């Protein structure tokens, strides 16, 4: 039960964020979207450090293993980013291979791409928590990812609403974009016997994948448009929330 709770909490965060289509009347609030990206970036950076990299460094004497994991995780996301057709929210630039997919589909694929490493990270940490019988440490990352999924769900569903989709359809698409996280989290736990044998590498692998998403996608989204300090402050808010969560529950 605790394992499934840990896997589903991030999905609940995406669902709640997508529900913003029922609350927010301003459909094209660019600054709000940038602040949402800032919060998500801060949470992911803090989660990569406290929940993934610091535990990896404590367990692995050879720091080169941790460095290798970071680059391999980043390389996986780079390959996916190069091949999967997608459009990042807030931009019109298409990335990946050319395709005739709808713009909506490409927006969903962009969110799905960076939900994969988040799901894997939760699965790895939960697998370790199950072994040590300290599920609170696993829940810290799950709650943190849920917090950063809230703005991500809003970032996807609100543009869909502004493009003519009904509130219900925009909400449904936004919520379902987060379903890959519990799926990949569970698949990761299924391979926990192998993962736990090379845990430091796997932890740094997940961290590298998440950091790639932050630098390649979320930070540019946060910085685009007219200059404002609010997205930067939002980054710090997200960072501190995740840091406090990990210290309290870790």
mmCIF file of C-alpha atoms in Angstrom:
data_model
loop_
_atom_site.group_PDB
_atom_site.id
_atom_site.type_symbol
_atom_site.label_atom_id
_atom_site.label_comp_id
_atom_site.label_asym_id
_atom_site.label_seq_id
_atom_site.Cartn_x
_atom_site.Cartn_y
_atom_site.Cartn_z
ATOM 1 C CA UNK A 1 0.000 0.000 0.000
ATOM 2 C CA UNK A 2 2.784 2.434 0.908
ATOM 3 C CA UNK A 3 4.584 1.574 -2.332
ATOM 4 C CA UNK A 4 1.525 2.367 -4.433
ATOM 5 C CA UNK A 5 0.950 5.541 -2.452
ATOM 6 C CA UNK A 6 4.499 6.644 -3.243
ATOM 7 C CA UNK A 7 4.000 5.862 -6.932
ATOM 8 C CA UNK A 8 0.657 7.633 -7.257
ATOM 9 C CA UNK A 9 1.367 10.825 -5.280
ATOM 10 C CA UNK A 10 3.204 12.461 -8.248
ATOM 11 C CA UNK A 11 0.264 11.627 -10.521
ATOM 12 C CA UNK A 12 -2.097 13.315 -8.082
ATOM 13 C CA UNK A 13 0.085 16.431 -8.317
ATOM 14 C CA UNK A 14 -0.268 16.517 -12.105
ATOM 15 C CA UNK A 15 -4.015 16.004 -11.822
ATOM 16 C CA UNK A 16 -4.433 18.875 -9.365
ATOM 17 C CA UNK A 17 -2.334 21.161 -11.552
ATOM 18 C CA UNK A 18 -4.415 20.315 -14.598
ATOM 19 C CA UNK A 19 -7.524 21.257 -12.624
ATOM 20 C CA UNK A 20 -6.356 24.892 -12.790
ATOM 21 C CA UNK A 21 -8.345 25.149 -16.030
ATOM 22 C CA UNK A 22 -11.464 25.274 -13.852
ATOM 23 C CA UNK A 23 -10.118 28.057 -11.620
ATOM 24 C CA UNK A 24 -7.912 30.424 -13.607
ATOM 25 C CA UNK A 25 -9.764 32.756 -15.933
ATOM 26 C CA UNK A 26 -6.714 34.313 -17.584
ATOM 27 C CA UNK A 27 -5.873 31.878 -20.359
ATOM 28 C CA UNK A 28 -2.616 33.451 -21.525
ATOM 29 C CA UNK A 29 -0.776 34.505 -18.378
ATOM 30 C CA UNK A 30 2.801 34.141 -19.599
ATOM 31 C CA UNK A 31 4.370 35.300 -16.332
ATOM 32 C CA UNK A 32 2.347 32.761 -14.337
ATOM 33 C CA UNK A 33 3.510 29.952 -16.641
ATOM 34 C CA UNK A 34 7.125 31.089 -16.242
ATOM 35 C CA UNK A 35 6.754 31.092 -12.455
ATOM 36 C CA UNK A 36 5.314 27.587 -12.657
ATOM 37 C CA UNK A 37 8.381 26.518 -14.662
ATOM 38 C CA UNK A 38 10.593 28.154 -12.025
ATOM 39 C CA UNK A 39 8.980 26.197 -9.194
ATOM 40 C CA UNK A 40 9.267 22.939 -11.142
ATOM 41 C CA UNK A 41 12.941 23.654 -11.920
ATOM 42 C CA UNK A 42 13.777 24.385 -8.291
ATOM 43 C CA UNK A 43 12.109 21.218 -7.034
ATOM 44 C CA UNK A 44 13.851 19.040 -9.624
ATOM 45 C CA UNK A 45 17.305 20.494 -8.936
ATOM 46 C CA UNK A 46 16.890 20.054 -5.159
ATOM 47 C CA UNK A 47 15.518 16.524 -5.624
ATOM 48 C CA UNK A 48 18.469 15.645 -7.856
ATOM 49 C CA UNK A 49 20.908 16.828 -5.187
ATOM 50 C CA UNK A 50 19.377 15.718 -1.889
ATOM 51 C CA UNK A 51 17.364 12.656 -2.901
ATOM 52 C CA UNK A 52 19.669 11.254 -5.576
ATOM 53 C CA UNK A 53 23.227 12.590 -5.804
ATOM 54 C CA UNK A 54 24.082 12.946 -2.111
ATOM 55 C CA UNK A 55 22.896 9.357 -1.319
ATOM 56 C CA UNK A 56 24.814 8.117 -4.374
ATOM 57 C CA UNK A 57 28.020 9.833 -3.266
ATOM 58 C CA UNK A 58 27.659 8.477 0.279
ATOM 59 C CA UNK A 59 27.361 4.900 -1.011
ATOM 60 C CA UNK A 60 29.982 4.997 -3.779
ATOM 61 C CA UNK A 61 33.629 5.674 -2.994
ATOM 62 C CA UNK A 62 34.531 6.017 -6.663
ATOM 63 C CA UNK A 63 33.105 9.404 -7.635
ATOM 64 C CA UNK A 64 33.662 8.596 -11.314
ATOM 65 C CA UNK A 65 30.766 6.097 -11.100
ATOM 66 C CA UNK A 66 28.467 8.918 -10.024
ATOM 67 C CA UNK A 67 29.763 11.182 -12.803
ATOM 68 C CA UNK A 68 29.251 8.401 -15.341
ATOM 69 C CA UNK A 69 25.674 7.893 -14.158
ATOM 70 C CA UNK A 70 24.913 11.602 -14.586
ATOM 71 C CA UNK A 71 26.179 11.647 -18.165
ATOM 72 C CA UNK A 72 24.491 8.370 -19.146
ATOM 73 C CA UNK A 73 21.165 9.625 -17.766
ATOM 74 C CA UNK A 74 21.578 12.906 -19.649
ATOM 75 C CA UNK A 75 22.522 11.030 -22.829
ATOM 76 C CA UNK A 76 19.332 8.947 -22.665
ATOM 77 C CA UNK A 77 17.188 12.085 -22.476
ATOM 78 C CA UNK A 78 19.232 13.700 -25.250
ATOM 79 C CA UNK A 79 18.527 10.739 -27.534
ATOM 80 C CA UNK A 80 14.817 10.756 -26.690
ATOM 81 C CA UNK A 81 14.687 14.521 -27.171
ATOM 82 C CA UNK A 82 16.300 14.171 -30.597
ATOM 83 C CA UNK A 83 13.959 11.467 -31.873
ATOM 84 C CA UNK A 84 10.548 11.991 -30.254
ATOM 85 C CA UNK A 85 8.553 14.760 -32.022
ATOM 86 C CA UNK A 86 7.430 17.327 -29.448
ATOM 87 C CA UNK A 87 6.757 20.996 -28.746
ATOM 88 C CA UNK A 88 7.613 22.559 -25.410
ATOM 89 C CA UNK A 89 4.792 24.546 -23.802
ATOM 90 C CA UNK A 90 5.144 28.273 -24.406
ATOM 91 C CA UNK A 91 7.028 27.871 -27.694
ATOM 92 C CA UNK A 92 6.184 27.144 -31.324
ATOM 93 C CA UNK A 93 9.468 25.424 -32.166
ATOM 94 C CA UNK A 94 9.105 21.740 -33.001
ATOM 95 C CA UNK A 95 11.856 19.357 -31.913
ATOM 96 C CA UNK A 96 12.664 15.746 -32.636
ATOM 97 C CA UNK A 97 11.942 13.985 -35.906
ATOM 98 C CA UNK A 98 9.473 15.503 -38.330
ATOM 99 C CA UNK A 99 5.969 14.067 -38.110
ATOM 100 C CA UNK A 100 2.367 14.856 -38.934
ATOM 101 C CA UNK A 101 1.199 14.570 -35.341
ATOM 102 C CA UNK A 102 -1.163 17.211 -33.998
ATOM 103 C CA UNK A 103 0.290 20.087 -31.993
ATOM 104 C CA UNK A 104 -1.625 18.862 -28.944
ATOM 105 C CA UNK A 105 -0.006 15.448 -29.211
ATOM 106 C CA UNK A 106 3.438 17.019 -29.454
ATOM 107 C CA UNK A 107 2.767 19.140 -26.365
ATOM 108 C CA UNK A 108 1.785 16.030 -24.420
ATOM 109 C CA UNK A 109 4.872 14.179 -25.675
ATOM 110 C CA UNK A 110 7.089 17.016 -24.426
ATOM 111 C CA UNK A 111 5.685 16.659 -20.912
ATOM 112 C CA UNK A 112 5.791 12.868 -21.129
ATOM 113 C CA UNK A 113 9.493 12.948 -22.014
ATOM 114 C CA UNK A 114 10.537 14.505 -18.736
ATOM 115 C CA UNK A 115 7.985 12.548 -16.703
ATOM 116 C CA UNK A 116 9.885 9.373 -17.558
ATOM 117 C CA UNK A 117 13.047 10.174 -15.530
ATOM 118 C CA UNK A 118 10.900 11.495 -12.676
ATOM 119 C CA UNK A 119 9.013 8.204 -12.539
ATOM 120 C CA UNK A 120 12.276 6.259 -12.637
ATOM 121 C CA UNK A 121 13.744 8.401 -9.859
ATOM 122 C CA UNK A 122 10.722 7.765 -7.625
ATOM 123 C CA UNK A 123 10.911 4.037 -8.390
ATOM 124 C CA UNK A 124 14.624 3.847 -7.536
ATOM 125 C CA UNK A 125 14.221 5.716 -4.259
ATOM 126 C CA UNK A 126 11.156 3.660 -3.301
ATOM 127 C CA UNK A 127 13.021 0.424 -4.059
ATOM 128 C CA UNK A 128 15.780 1.518 -1.691
ATOM 129 C CA UNK A 129 13.222 2.636 0.913
ATOM 130 C CA UNK A 130 11.462 -0.738 0.764
ATOM 131 C CA UNK A 131 14.763 -2.547 1.336
ATOM 132 C CA UNK A 132 15.706 -0.364 4.313
ATOM 133 C CA UNK A 133 12.090 -0.287 5.573
ATOM 134 C CA UNK A 134 12.219 3.511 5.693
ATOM 135 C CA UNK A 135 9.392 4.511 3.379
ATOM 136 C CA UNK A 136 9.391 8.095 4.653
ATOM 137 C CA UNK A 137 12.567 8.739 2.669
ATOM 138 C CA UNK A 138 10.826 7.514 -0.471
ATOM 139 C CA UNK A 139 7.733 9.589 0.209
ATOM 140 C CA UNK A 140 9.843 12.753 0.444
ATOM 141 C CA UNK A 141 10.791 12.493 -3.228
ATOM 142 C CA UNK A 142 7.240 11.492 -4.218
ATOM 143 C CA UNK A 143 5.775 14.547 -2.499
ATOM 144 C CA UNK A 144 8.455 16.796 -4.000
ATOM 145 C CA UNK A 145 7.785 15.506 -7.521
ATOM 146 C CA UNK A 146 4.046 15.977 -6.918
ATOM 147 C CA UNK A 147 4.681 19.611 -5.977
ATOM 148 C CA UNK A 148 6.606 20.260 -9.179
ATOM 149 C CA UNK A 149 4.024 18.290 -11.179
ATOM 150 C CA UNK A 150 1.327 20.712 -10.065
ATOM 151 C CA UNK A 151 2.685 23.622 -12.147
ATOM 152 C CA UNK A 152 3.566 21.240 -14.979
ATOM 153 C CA UNK A 153 -0.035 20.049 -15.177
ATOM 154 C CA UNK A 154 -1.165 23.679 -15.297
ATOM 155 C CA UNK A 155 1.461 24.610 -17.907
ATOM 156 C CA UNK A 156 0.045 21.938 -20.228
ATOM 157 C CA UNK A 157 -3.699 22.222 -19.590
ATOM 158 C CA UNK A 158 -3.983 26.040 -19.665
ATOM 159 C CA UNK A 159 -2.550 26.448 -23.204
ATOM 160 C CA UNK A 160 -4.880 23.687 -24.392
ATOM 161 C CA UNK A 161 -7.792 25.647 -22.973
ATOM 162 C CA UNK A 162 -6.588 28.821 -24.685
ATOM 163 C CA UNK A 163 -6.339 26.925 -27.999
ATOM 164 C CA UNK A 164 -10.042 26.112 -27.990
ATOM 165 C CA UNK A 165 -10.254 22.865 -26.037
ATOM 166 C CA UNK A 166 -13.055 22.532 -23.517
ATOM 167 C CA UNK A 167 -12.135 22.732 -19.841
ATOM 168 C CA UNK A 168 -12.910 19.043 -19.373
ATOM 169 C CA UNK A 169 -10.793 17.896 -22.321
ATOM 170 C CA UNK A 170 -7.877 20.170 -21.386
ATOM 171 C CA UNK A 171 -8.019 18.828 -17.833
ATOM 172 C CA UNK A 172 -8.143 15.198 -18.979
ATOM 173 C CA UNK A 173 -5.187 15.561 -21.365
ATOM 174 C CA UNK A 174 -3.140 17.390 -18.747
ATOM 175 C CA UNK A 175 -3.882 14.813 -16.055
ATOM 176 C CA UNK A 176 -3.155 11.815 -18.279
ATOM 177 C CA UNK A 177 0.226 13.264 -19.250
ATOM 178 C CA UNK A 178 1.400 12.294 -15.762
ATOM 179 C CA UNK A 179 0.319 8.648 -15.930
ATOM 180 C CA UNK A 180 3.733 7.601 -17.258
ATOM 181 C CA UNK A 181 5.322 8.402 -13.884
ATOM 182 C CA UNK A 182 3.667 5.622 -11.823
ATOM 183 C CA UNK A 183 4.089 3.259 -14.789
ATOM 184 C CA UNK A 184 7.847 3.826 -15.086
ATOM 185 C CA UNK A 185 8.169 3.938 -11.313
ATOM 186 C CA UNK A 186 6.587 0.510 -11.004
ATOM 187 C CA UNK A 187 8.669 -0.912 -13.861
ATOM 188 C CA UNK A 188 11.773 0.361 -12.071
ATOM 189 C CA UNK A 189 10.735 -1.356 -8.834
ATOM 190 C CA UNK A 190 10.225 -4.621 -10.755
ATOM 191 C CA UNK A 191 13.951 -4.528 -11.568
ATOM 192 C CA UNK A 192 14.888 -3.532 -8.018
ATOM 193 C CA UNK A 193 17.052 -6.632 -7.432
ATOM 194 C CA UNK A 194 19.374 -5.491 -10.203
ATOM 195 C CA UNK A 195 19.049 -1.791 -9.391
ATOM 196 C CA UNK A 196 19.994 -2.210 -5.738
ATOM 197 C CA UNK A 197 23.240 -3.931 -6.790
ATOM 198 C CA UNK A 198 24.344 -0.795 -8.632
ATOM 199 C CA UNK A 199 22.284 1.737 -6.680
ATOM 200 C CA UNK A 200 24.756 4.683 -6.748
ATOM 201 C CA UNK A 201 24.951 4.519 -10.538
ATOM 202 C CA UNK A 202 21.155 4.293 -10.859
ATOM 203 C CA UNK A 203 20.613 7.215 -8.477
ATOM 204 C CA UNK A 204 23.045 9.422 -10.397
ATOM 205 C CA UNK A 205 21.539 8.192 -13.684
ATOM 206 C CA UNK A 206 18.105 9.468 -12.601
ATOM 207 C CA UNK A 207 19.660 12.724 -11.381
ATOM 208 C CA UNK A 208 21.392 13.286 -14.721
ATOM 209 C CA UNK A 209 18.172 12.713 -16.628
ATOM 210 C CA UNK A 210 16.269 15.160 -14.404
ATOM 211 C CA UNK A 211 18.979 17.814 -14.609
ATOM 212 C CA UNK A 212 18.955 17.527 -18.395
ATOM 213 C CA UNK A 213 15.229 18.287 -18.387
ATOM 214 C CA UNK A 214 15.761 21.305 -16.142
ATOM 215 C CA UNK A 215 18.530 22.850 -18.251
ATOM 216 C CA UNK A 216 17.175 21.910 -21.673
ATOM 217 C CA UNK A 217 13.505 22.708 -21.108
ATOM 218 C CA UNK A 218 12.353 24.273 -17.851
ATOM 219 C CA UNK A 219 15.010 26.979 -17.429
ATOM 220 C CA UNK A 220 14.556 28.301 -21.005
ATOM 221 C CA UNK A 221 10.788 28.369 -20.430
ATOM 222 C CA UNK A 222 11.346 30.217 -17.169
ATOM 223 C CA UNK A 223 13.616 32.824 -18.801
ATOM 224 C CA UNK A 224 11.713 33.516 -22.021
ATOM 225 C CA UNK A 225 9.774 36.715 -22.595
ATOM 226 C CA UNK A 226 10.045 40.018 -20.801
ATOM 227 C CA UNK A 227 12.530 40.117 -17.922
ATOM 228 C CA UNK A 228 11.103 39.517 -14.464
ATOM 229 C CA UNK A 229 12.588 38.432 -11.159
ATOM 230 C CA UNK A 230 9.474 36.475 -10.176
ATOM 231 C CA UNK A 231 10.403 33.258 -12.072
ATOM 232 C CA UNK A 232 13.849 33.307 -10.414
ATOM 233 C CA UNK A 233 12.263 33.727 -6.983
ATOM 234 C CA UNK A 234 9.872 30.896 -7.892
ATOM 235 C CA UNK A 235 12.880 28.683 -8.610
ATOM 236 C CA UNK A 236 14.234 29.398 -5.127
ATOM 237 C CA UNK A 237 10.840 28.673 -3.563
ATOM 238 C CA UNK A 238 10.662 25.290 -5.304
ATOM 239 C CA UNK A 239 14.261 24.496 -4.374
ATOM 240 C CA UNK A 240 13.725 25.297 -0.689
ATOM 241 C CA UNK A 241 10.445 23.361 -0.483
ATOM 242 C CA UNK A 242 12.103 20.200 -1.805
ATOM 243 C CA UNK A 243 15.175 20.688 0.367
ATOM 244 C CA UNK A 244 13.072 21.045 3.521
ATOM 245 C CA UNK A 245 10.950 18.026 2.585
ATOM 246 C CA UNK A 246 13.995 15.835 2.095
ATOM 247 C CA UNK A 247 15.622 16.937 5.352
ATOM 248 C CA UNK A 248 12.429 16.371 7.351
ATOM 249 C CA UNK A 249 11.380 13.066 5.798
ATOM 250 C CA UNK A 250 14.725 11.761 4.565
#
